[in-house]
Amino acid sequence: MTSGAFPFEANPNPVETAERAARLVDPGFGRVFTDHMVTIRYSDAKGWYDAKVGPRAPLTLDPATAVLHYAQEIFEGLKAYRLADGTMALFRPEQNARRFQRSAKRLAMPELPEEMFLQACKQLVQVDKDWFPPVDGGSIYLRPFMIASEVFLGVKPSAEYLFMVIASSAGNYFKSGAPAISIWVSEQYTRAARGGTGAAKCGGNYAASLVAQSEAIRQGCDQVVFLDAAEHRWVEELGGMNLFFLFDDGSLITPPADGTILEGITRDSVLTLARAQGLNVREERYAVDQWRADAESGRLVEVFACGTAAVVTPVGTVKSTQGDFTIGAGGAGQITQQIRTKLVDIQRGATPDTHGWVQRID
Ligand code: PLP
Ligand code: COI
């Protein structure tokens, strides 16, 4: 099938205006959902078919549906913003479309054409545009995903798939509102090994991270940081964010995206913005022992995490079985804040977009 607007069926029972306003006062992350969703089906025989935007509703799945057993599932996360001039826009959505294709390939799933991915995201935002929260930093978080929908228990790639996009009104990802987050170094669990699925955005990666994330929470931390699977030495990324390290000589490093970490679109944007700002930016391995030594010597001055949900978030404290250490003064670093402001200003149209990153919707 070709692209163009998908058939639309309005939700006959949308959330009432007053109730929607109440839900949008403090939406947090991932709890408030809009009235509609996109669905597109795929089968080996028909290809992509039956694309539509319809009322958001529960799915009915046969208990033998493949995804429920072998986790053949991938997803994306991107935000729609209201710009300073009132129009709506997506930030680098073509990058999400392409990463979704790479994830599909790794999970032996069909690759959704980029234009269908973009049409699905844009049309859903247009239909549900009343769901932008009127709060500082508010956005509509889009969650495109695809599941193996064939009813079959054999272990093989499914012959049928369901692609969907749901939308969620979003405020801040971290509840506490603290100036910086704390992270727990996972020594027992790893997230990804060479040849594995670390670079794919598949649900299985997140399932495998949860026990480590729970440990982080038990230790009083916001997030877990994973080390490499072979040596348990090299810093990789957080459960849902990439990491950057800034040194007192103006160098900024981030672990290389060479197969075991997610190639974050925020990460890529930060690399570009930091280079333009004159920082000496390098994609380079960084050992956890060095991290502690550099924090203690004062050579390491700022650390931040970044991702669609978290934007750019300062890391203040690092905890592990080897003891705790603090980055700088433990709060939000100056360069971190500058990079965050630059990124957010581009995303919201407050500063000119010289990179062609912002795609307007209307
Ligand atoms: N790393 C992981 C494991 C993630 O889940 C995410 C979130 O999407 C990121 C990094 C950041 O990626 P992006 O900036 O594309 O949102
Ligand atoms: C995102 O930032 O979009 C993520 O996917 C992180 C997490 C919510 C899974």
Short mmCIF file of N, CA and C in Angstrom, two decimals, residues 195-346:
data_model
loop_
_atom_site.label_atom_id
_atom_site.label_comp_id
_atom_site.label_asym_id
_atom_site.label_seq_id
_atom_site.Cartn_x
_atom_site.Cartn_y
_atom_site.Cartn_z
N GLY A 195 27.14 -9.03 19.56
CA GLY A 195 26.31 -9.96 18.80
C GLY A 195 24.88 -10.05 19.30
N GLY A 196 24.61 -9.41 20.43
CA GLY A 196 23.27 -9.43 21.00
C GLY A 196 22.39 -8.33 20.44
N THR A 197 21.39 -7.91 21.23
CA THR A 197 20.40 -6.96 20.71
C THR A 197 20.53 -5.56 21.32
N GLY A 198 21.70 -5.26 21.93
CA GLY A 198 21.85 -3.99 22.65
C GLY A 198 21.55 -2.75 21.82
N ALA A 199 21.85 -2.80 20.51
CA ALA A 199 21.63 -1.62 19.67
C ALA A 199 20.20 -1.56 19.13
N ALA A 200 19.41 -2.59 19.39
CA ALA A 200 18.02 -2.59 18.92
C ALA A 200 17.13 -2.09 20.05
N LYS A 201 16.03 -1.44 19.67
CA LYS A 201 15.09 -0.99 20.70
C LYS A 201 13.99 -2.04 20.78
N CYS A 202 14.31 -3.12 21.48
CA CYS A 202 13.34 -4.21 21.61
C CYS A 202 12.97 -4.37 23.09
N GLY A 203 11.73 -4.73 23.32
CA GLY A 203 11.23 -4.85 24.69
C GLY A 203 12.08 -5.77 25.54
N GLY A 204 12.63 -6.81 24.92
CA GLY A 204 13.42 -7.78 25.67
C GLY A 204 14.60 -7.13 26.40
N ASN A 205 15.23 -6.13 25.79
CA ASN A 205 16.34 -5.45 26.46
C ASN A 205 15.89 -4.81 27.76
N TYR A 206 14.68 -4.29 27.75
CA TYR A 206 14.18 -3.57 28.92
C TYR A 206 13.73 -4.58 29.99
N ALA A 207 13.16 -5.70 29.55
CA ALA A 207 12.80 -6.76 30.49
C ALA A 207 14.04 -7.22 31.25
N ALA A 208 15.14 -7.37 30.50
CA ALA A 208 16.37 -7.86 31.11
C ALA A 208 17.01 -6.82 32.03
N SER A 209 16.64 -5.55 31.86
CA SER A 209 17.25 -4.49 32.68
C SER A 209 16.50 -4.26 33.99
N LEU A 210 15.31 -4.81 34.11
CA LEU A 210 14.44 -4.42 35.24
C LEU A 210 14.97 -4.85 36.60
N VAL A 211 15.60 -6.02 36.66
CA VAL A 211 16.10 -6.48 37.96
C VAL A 211 17.22 -5.56 38.43
N ALA A 212 18.02 -5.08 37.46
CA ALA A 212 19.09 -4.14 37.82
C ALA A 212 18.52 -2.78 38.19
N GLN A 213 17.48 -2.37 37.47
CA GLN A 213 16.84 -1.08 37.80
C GLN A 213 16.20 -1.15 39.18
N SER A 214 15.61 -2.30 39.53
CA SER A 214 15.01 -2.45 40.87
C SER A 214 16.10 -2.36 41.94
N GLU A 215 17.25 -2.95 41.64
CA GLU A 215 18.37 -2.88 42.59
C GLU A 215 18.77 -1.41 42.79
N ALA A 216 18.81 -0.66 41.68
CA ALA A 216 19.15 0.77 41.75
C ALA A 216 18.17 1.51 42.67
N ILE A 217 16.89 1.23 42.48
CA ILE A 217 15.86 1.90 43.30
C ILE A 217 16.05 1.52 44.78
N ARG A 218 16.32 0.23 45.03
CA ARG A 218 16.55 -0.22 46.41
C ARG A 218 17.74 0.50 47.04
N GLN A 219 18.71 0.84 46.20
CA GLN A 219 19.90 1.54 46.68
C GLN A 219 19.68 3.04 46.76
N GLY A 220 18.44 3.46 46.51
CA GLY A 220 18.10 4.89 46.61
C GLY A 220 18.49 5.69 45.39
N CYS A 221 18.70 5.00 44.26
CA CYS A 221 19.11 5.70 43.03
C CYS A 221 17.96 5.80 42.04
N ASP A 222 18.10 6.75 41.09
CA ASP A 222 17.06 6.94 40.08
C ASP A 222 17.19 5.96 38.92
N GLN A 223 18.42 5.63 38.56
CA GLN A 223 18.66 4.84 37.35
C GLN A 223 19.83 3.91 37.55
N VAL A 224 19.88 2.88 36.72
CA VAL A 224 21.01 1.95 36.75
C VAL A 224 21.95 2.28 35.59
N VAL A 225 23.26 2.13 35.82
CA VAL A 225 24.22 2.26 34.72
C VAL A 225 24.86 0.89 34.49
N PHE A 226 24.89 0.49 33.22
CA PHE A 226 25.42 -0.83 32.87
C PHE A 226 26.87 -0.73 32.39
N LEU A 227 27.64 -1.77 32.71
CA LEU A 227 29.01 -1.90 32.21
C LEU A 227 29.01 -2.95 31.09
N ASP A 228 30.12 -3.05 30.37
CA ASP A 228 30.18 -4.00 29.25
C ASP A 228 30.13 -5.44 29.78
N ALA A 229 29.66 -6.34 28.93
CA ALA A 229 29.42 -7.72 29.37
C ALA A 229 30.71 -8.54 29.43
N ALA A 230 31.73 -8.16 28.65
CA ALA A 230 32.94 -8.99 28.59
C ALA A 230 33.86 -8.76 29.78
N GLU A 231 34.12 -7.51 30.12
CA GLU A 231 35.09 -7.22 31.18
C GLU A 231 34.47 -6.58 32.43
N HIS A 232 33.20 -6.20 32.33
CA HIS A 232 32.53 -5.50 33.44
C HIS A 232 33.34 -4.28 33.87
N ARG A 233 33.83 -3.57 32.89
CA ARG A 233 34.75 -2.48 33.18
C ARG A 233 34.37 -1.19 32.48
N TRP A 234 33.89 -1.31 31.24
CA TRP A 234 33.63 -0.12 30.42
C TRP A 234 32.20 0.35 30.61
N VAL A 235 32.05 1.64 30.83
CA VAL A 235 30.72 2.21 31.04
C VAL A 235 29.96 2.19 29.72
N GLU A 236 28.71 1.71 29.74
CA GLU A 236 27.94 1.66 28.49
C GLU A 236 26.83 2.72 28.48
N GLU A 237 25.73 2.46 29.18
CA GLU A 237 24.63 3.43 29.20
C GLU A 237 23.71 3.11 30.36
N LEU A 238 22.71 3.97 30.56
CA LEU A 238 21.73 3.71 31.61
C LEU A 238 20.63 2.81 31.04
N GLY A 239 19.69 2.44 31.89
CA GLY A 239 18.58 1.58 31.45
C GLY A 239 17.81 2.19 30.29
N GLY A 240 17.69 3.52 30.25
CA GLY A 240 16.92 4.16 29.18
C GLY A 240 17.50 5.47 28.71
N MET A 241 18.82 5.64 28.82
CA MET A 241 19.46 6.90 28.44
C MET A 241 20.93 6.67 28.12
N ASN A 242 21.51 7.52 27.27
CA ASN A 242 22.95 7.51 27.02
C ASN A 242 23.66 8.44 28.01
N LEU A 243 24.98 8.28 28.12
CA LEU A 243 25.76 9.04 29.11
C LEU A 243 26.87 9.86 28.46
N PHE A 244 27.13 11.04 29.01
CA PHE A 244 28.23 11.91 28.58
C PHE A 244 29.06 12.33 29.78
N PHE A 245 30.39 12.50 29.56
CA PHE A 245 31.33 12.90 30.61
C PHE A 245 32.10 14.13 30.14
N LEU A 246 32.09 15.18 30.96
CA LEU A 246 32.80 16.42 30.62
C LEU A 246 33.99 16.63 31.55
N PHE A 247 35.15 16.96 30.96
CA PHE A 247 36.38 17.12 31.74
C PHE A 247 36.82 18.57 31.81
N ASP A 248 37.72 18.82 32.77
CA ASP A 248 38.12 20.22 33.00
C ASP A 248 38.95 20.82 31.86
N ASP A 249 39.37 19.97 30.91
CA ASP A 249 40.11 20.51 29.75
C ASP A 249 39.18 20.75 28.55
N GLY A 250 37.87 20.67 28.79
CA GLY A 250 36.91 20.95 27.71
C GLY A 250 36.65 19.75 26.81
N SER A 251 37.10 18.55 27.22
CA SER A 251 36.73 17.40 26.39
C SER A 251 35.44 16.77 26.91
N LEU A 252 34.66 16.28 25.96
CA LEU A 252 33.37 15.66 26.28
C LEU A 252 33.39 14.29 25.63
N ILE A 253 33.25 13.23 26.44
CA ILE A 253 33.27 11.90 25.83
C ILE A 253 31.99 11.13 26.12
N THR A 254 31.67 10.25 25.20
CA THR A 254 30.52 9.36 25.36
C THR A 254 30.93 7.99 24.82
N PRO A 255 30.46 6.91 25.42
CA PRO A 255 30.85 5.58 24.93
C PRO A 255 30.46 5.39 23.46
N PRO A 256 31.31 4.71 22.69
CA PRO A 256 31.03 4.52 21.27
C PRO A 256 29.80 3.63 21.04
N ALA A 257 29.04 3.96 20.01
CA ALA A 257 27.85 3.16 19.68
C ALA A 257 28.29 2.08 18.71
N ASP A 258 28.94 1.03 19.25
CA ASP A 258 29.45 0.01 18.34
C ASP A 258 28.78 -1.35 18.55
N GLY A 259 27.50 -1.30 18.82
CA GLY A 259 26.73 -2.55 18.81
C GLY A 259 26.06 -2.93 20.11
N THR A 260 26.61 -2.45 21.25
CA THR A 260 26.01 -2.88 22.52
C THR A 260 25.21 -1.77 23.21
N ILE A 261 25.22 -0.56 22.66
CA ILE A 261 24.36 0.47 23.25
C ILE A 261 23.38 0.98 22.21
N LEU A 262 22.33 1.64 22.70
CA LEU A 262 21.35 2.21 21.78
C LEU A 262 21.92 3.50 21.18
N GLU A 263 21.81 3.62 19.86
CA GLU A 263 22.28 4.84 19.19
C GLU A 263 21.21 5.92 19.39
N GLY A 264 21.34 6.64 20.49
CA GLY A 264 20.33 7.63 20.85
C GLY A 264 20.32 8.80 19.87
N ILE A 265 19.12 9.26 19.59
CA ILE A 265 18.98 10.42 18.69
C ILE A 265 19.32 11.69 19.46
N THR A 266 19.03 11.71 20.74
CA THR A 266 19.47 12.83 21.59
C THR A 266 20.99 12.83 21.67
N ARG A 267 21.57 11.65 21.86
CA ARG A 267 23.04 11.50 21.90
C ARG A 267 23.66 12.11 20.65
N ASP A 268 23.13 11.75 19.49
CA ASP A 268 23.66 12.25 18.23
C ASP A 268 23.51 13.77 18.13
N SER A 269 22.38 14.30 18.62
CA SER A 269 22.13 15.74 18.57
C SER A 269 23.09 16.46 19.50
N VAL A 270 23.34 15.87 20.68
CA VAL A 270 24.27 16.48 21.65
C VAL A 270 25.69 16.50 21.06
N LEU A 271 26.08 15.42 20.39
CA LEU A 271 27.42 15.38 19.77
C LEU A 271 27.58 16.57 18.82
N THR A 272 26.56 16.82 18.02
CA THR A 272 26.59 17.93 17.05
C THR A 272 26.63 19.28 17.76
N LEU A 273 25.77 19.47 18.75
CA LEU A 273 25.69 20.77 19.44
C LEU A 273 26.98 21.06 20.23
N ALA A 274 27.53 20.01 20.85
CA ALA A 274 28.73 20.21 21.67
C ALA A 274 29.93 20.52 20.78
N ARG A 275 30.00 19.91 19.60
CA ARG A 275 31.09 20.22 18.66
C ARG A 275 30.98 21.67 18.22
N ALA A 276 29.75 22.11 17.92
CA ALA A 276 29.55 23.49 17.46
C ALA A 276 29.92 24.49 18.57
N GLN A 277 29.82 24.04 19.80
CA GLN A 277 30.12 24.90 20.95
C GLN A 277 31.64 24.94 21.22
N GLY A 278 32.40 24.16 20.46
CA GLY A 278 33.85 24.20 20.60
C GLY A 278 34.43 23.19 21.58
N LEU A 279 33.59 22.29 22.09
CA LEU A 279 34.12 21.26 22.98
C LEU A 279 34.87 20.21 22.15
N ASN A 280 35.82 19.57 22.79
CA ASN A 280 36.58 18.51 22.13
C ASN A 280 35.81 17.20 22.34
N VAL A 281 34.97 16.86 21.38
CA VAL A 281 34.01 15.76 21.54
C VAL A 281 34.57 14.45 20.99
N ARG A 282 34.50 13.41 21.81
CA ARG A 282 35.03 12.11 21.34
C ARG A 282 34.11 10.96 21.76
N GLU A 283 33.95 9.99 20.87
CA GLU A 283 33.25 8.75 21.21
C GLU A 283 34.34 7.77 21.61
N GLU A 284 34.39 7.46 22.89
CA GLU A 284 35.55 6.77 23.44
C GLU A 284 35.14 5.93 24.64
N ARG A 285 35.80 4.79 24.80
CA ARG A 285 35.49 3.96 25.97
C ARG A 285 35.97 4.64 27.25
N TYR A 286 35.24 4.41 28.34
CA TYR A 286 35.59 5.03 29.63
C TYR A 286 35.39 3.98 30.71
N ALA A 287 36.46 3.72 31.48
CA ALA A 287 36.41 2.65 32.47
C ALA A 287 35.82 3.15 33.78
N VAL A 288 35.10 2.27 34.47
CA VAL A 288 34.41 2.68 35.70
C VAL A 288 35.41 3.11 36.79
N ASP A 289 36.58 2.46 36.86
CA ASP A 289 37.59 2.85 37.87
C ASP A 289 38.13 4.25 37.59
N GLN A 290 38.31 4.51 36.29
CA GLN A 290 38.79 5.84 35.88
C GLN A 290 37.75 6.90 36.23
N TRP A 291 36.51 6.54 36.07
CA TRP A 291 35.39 7.45 36.36
C TRP A 291 35.47 7.92 37.82
N ARG A 292 35.65 6.93 38.70
CA ARG A 292 35.74 7.25 40.13
C ARG A 292 36.98 8.12 40.39
N ALA A 293 38.12 7.73 39.82
CA ALA A 293 39.37 8.47 40.05
C ALA A 293 39.25 9.90 39.53
N ASP A 294 38.65 10.05 38.36
CA ASP A 294 38.52 11.39 37.77
C ASP A 294 37.55 12.27 38.55
N ALA A 295 36.51 11.64 39.09
CA ALA A 295 35.56 12.42 39.90
C ALA A 295 36.26 12.87 41.19
N GLU A 296 37.06 11.97 41.76
CA GLU A 296 37.73 12.30 43.03
C GLU A 296 38.83 13.34 42.83
N SER A 297 39.53 13.27 41.69
CA SER A 297 40.61 14.24 41.45
C SER A 297 40.08 15.60 41.00
N GLY A 298 38.82 15.62 40.56
CA GLY A 298 38.24 16.88 40.09
C GLY A 298 38.45 17.12 38.60
N ARG A 299 39.13 16.15 37.93
CA ARG A 299 39.33 16.26 36.47
C ARG A 299 37.99 16.16 35.74
N LEU A 300 37.13 15.29 36.26
CA LEU A 300 35.78 15.13 35.68
C LEU A 300 34.88 16.17 36.33
N VAL A 301 34.29 17.04 35.54
CA VAL A 301 33.52 18.13 36.14
C VAL A 301 32.01 17.99 36.02
N GLU A 302 31.54 17.33 34.95
CA GLU A 302 30.09 17.17 34.80
C GLU A 302 29.79 15.83 34.13
N VAL A 303 28.65 15.25 34.48
CA VAL A 303 28.16 14.04 33.80
C VAL A 303 26.67 14.26 33.54
N PHE A 304 26.22 13.88 32.35
CA PHE A 304 24.78 13.96 32.14
C PHE A 304 24.27 12.77 31.33
N ALA A 305 23.00 12.48 31.54
CA ALA A 305 22.31 11.43 30.80
C ALA A 305 21.42 12.11 29.77
N CYS A 306 21.16 11.44 28.66
CA CYS A 306 20.26 12.05 27.68
C CYS A 306 19.43 11.01 26.96
N GLY A 307 18.24 11.43 26.58
CA GLY A 307 17.31 10.57 25.86
C GLY A 307 16.04 11.34 25.60
N THR A 308 15.17 10.79 24.79
CA THR A 308 13.93 11.49 24.46
C THR A 308 13.12 11.79 25.71
N ALA A 309 12.92 10.78 26.54
CA ALA A 309 12.09 10.97 27.73
C ALA A 309 12.80 11.87 28.73
N ALA A 310 14.10 11.68 28.93
CA ALA A 310 14.84 12.39 29.97
C ALA A 310 15.44 13.72 29.48
N VAL A 311 15.40 13.99 28.18
CA VAL A 311 16.03 15.17 27.55
C VAL A 311 17.52 15.16 27.92
N VAL A 312 18.00 16.17 28.65
CA VAL A 312 19.38 16.16 29.15
C VAL A 312 19.28 16.31 30.65
N THR A 313 19.73 15.31 31.39
CA THR A 313 19.55 15.28 32.84
C THR A 313 20.90 15.14 33.54
N PRO A 314 21.25 16.08 34.42
CA PRO A 314 22.54 15.99 35.12
C PRO A 314 22.59 14.77 36.04
N VAL A 315 23.77 14.17 36.12
CA VAL A 315 24.01 13.08 37.08
C VAL A 315 24.85 13.67 38.21
N GLY A 316 24.37 13.55 39.44
CA GLY A 316 25.07 14.17 40.57
C GLY A 316 25.87 13.18 41.40
N THR A 317 25.29 11.98 41.57
CA THR A 317 25.91 11.00 42.47
C THR A 317 25.96 9.64 41.79
N VAL A 318 27.06 8.93 42.05
CA VAL A 318 27.20 7.57 41.53
C VAL A 318 27.42 6.65 42.72
N LYS A 319 26.64 5.56 42.79
CA LYS A 319 26.78 4.62 43.90
C LYS A 319 27.12 3.23 43.36
N SER A 320 27.94 2.51 44.14
CA SER A 320 28.23 1.12 43.77
C SER A 320 28.68 0.38 45.03
N THR A 321 28.94 -0.92 44.88
CA THR A 321 29.40 -1.67 46.06
C THR A 321 30.78 -1.18 46.51
N GLN A 322 31.48 -0.47 45.62
CA GLN A 322 32.81 0.07 45.95
C GLN A 322 32.72 1.40 46.69
N GLY A 323 31.49 1.88 46.94
CA GLY A 323 31.33 3.17 47.61
C GLY A 323 30.76 4.20 46.65
N ASP A 324 30.44 5.38 47.20
CA ASP A 324 29.77 6.41 46.40
C ASP A 324 30.76 7.50 46.00
N PHE A 325 30.47 8.17 44.93
CA PHE A 325 31.21 9.39 44.61
C PHE A 325 30.28 10.42 43.98
N THR A 326 30.75 11.68 44.06
CA THR A 326 29.93 12.81 43.61
C THR A 326 30.60 13.44 42.40
N ILE A 327 29.76 13.91 41.47
CA ILE A 327 30.30 14.61 40.29
C ILE A 327 30.23 16.11 40.56
N GLY A 328 31.35 16.78 40.49
CA GLY A 328 31.39 18.23 40.74
C GLY A 328 30.80 18.51 42.11
N ALA A 329 29.85 19.46 42.14
CA ALA A 329 29.21 19.80 43.41
C ALA A 329 27.95 18.95 43.63
N GLY A 330 27.70 17.99 42.73
CA GLY A 330 26.55 17.10 42.91
C GLY A 330 25.26 17.64 42.32
N GLY A 331 25.34 18.79 41.69
CA GLY A 331 24.12 19.39 41.11
C GLY A 331 24.18 19.43 39.61
N ALA A 332 23.50 20.42 39.02
CA ALA A 332 23.46 20.56 37.57
C ALA A 332 24.64 21.39 37.10
N GLY A 333 25.49 20.83 36.27
CA GLY A 333 26.66 21.55 35.76
C GLY A 333 26.28 22.60 34.73
N GLN A 334 27.18 23.56 34.57
CA GLN A 334 26.91 24.71 33.70
C GLN A 334 26.83 24.32 32.22
N ILE A 335 27.79 23.52 31.77
CA ILE A 335 27.80 23.13 30.35
C ILE A 335 26.60 22.22 30.07
N THR A 336 26.30 21.34 31.01
CA THR A 336 25.12 20.47 30.87
C THR A 336 23.88 21.34 30.64
N GLN A 337 23.75 22.39 31.44
CA GLN A 337 22.57 23.25 31.31
C GLN A 337 22.57 24.00 29.99
N GLN A 338 23.75 24.41 29.55
CA GLN A 338 23.84 25.11 28.25
C GLN A 338 23.41 24.19 27.11
N ILE A 339 23.90 22.96 27.15
CA ILE A 339 23.55 22.01 26.08
C ILE A 339 22.06 21.69 26.11
N ARG A 340 21.54 21.51 27.31
CA ARG A 340 20.11 21.23 27.45
C ARG A 340 19.28 22.38 26.88
N THR A 341 19.65 23.60 27.25
CA THR A 341 18.90 24.77 26.78
C THR A 341 18.95 24.87 25.26
N LYS A 342 20.13 24.65 24.70
CA LYS A 342 20.27 24.73 23.24
C LYS A 342 19.36 23.72 22.55
N LEU A 343 19.38 22.49 23.07
CA LEU A 343 18.58 21.42 22.47
C LEU A 343 17.09 21.73 22.59
N VAL A 344 16.67 22.10 23.80
CA VAL A 344 15.24 22.35 24.04
C VAL A 344 14.77 23.55 23.21
N ASP A 345 15.62 24.58 23.08
CA ASP A 345 15.25 25.76 22.30
C ASP A 345 15.04 25.40 20.83
N ILE A 346 15.87 24.49 20.31
CA ILE A 346 15.68 24.06 18.92
C ILE A 346 14.38 23.24 18.82
#
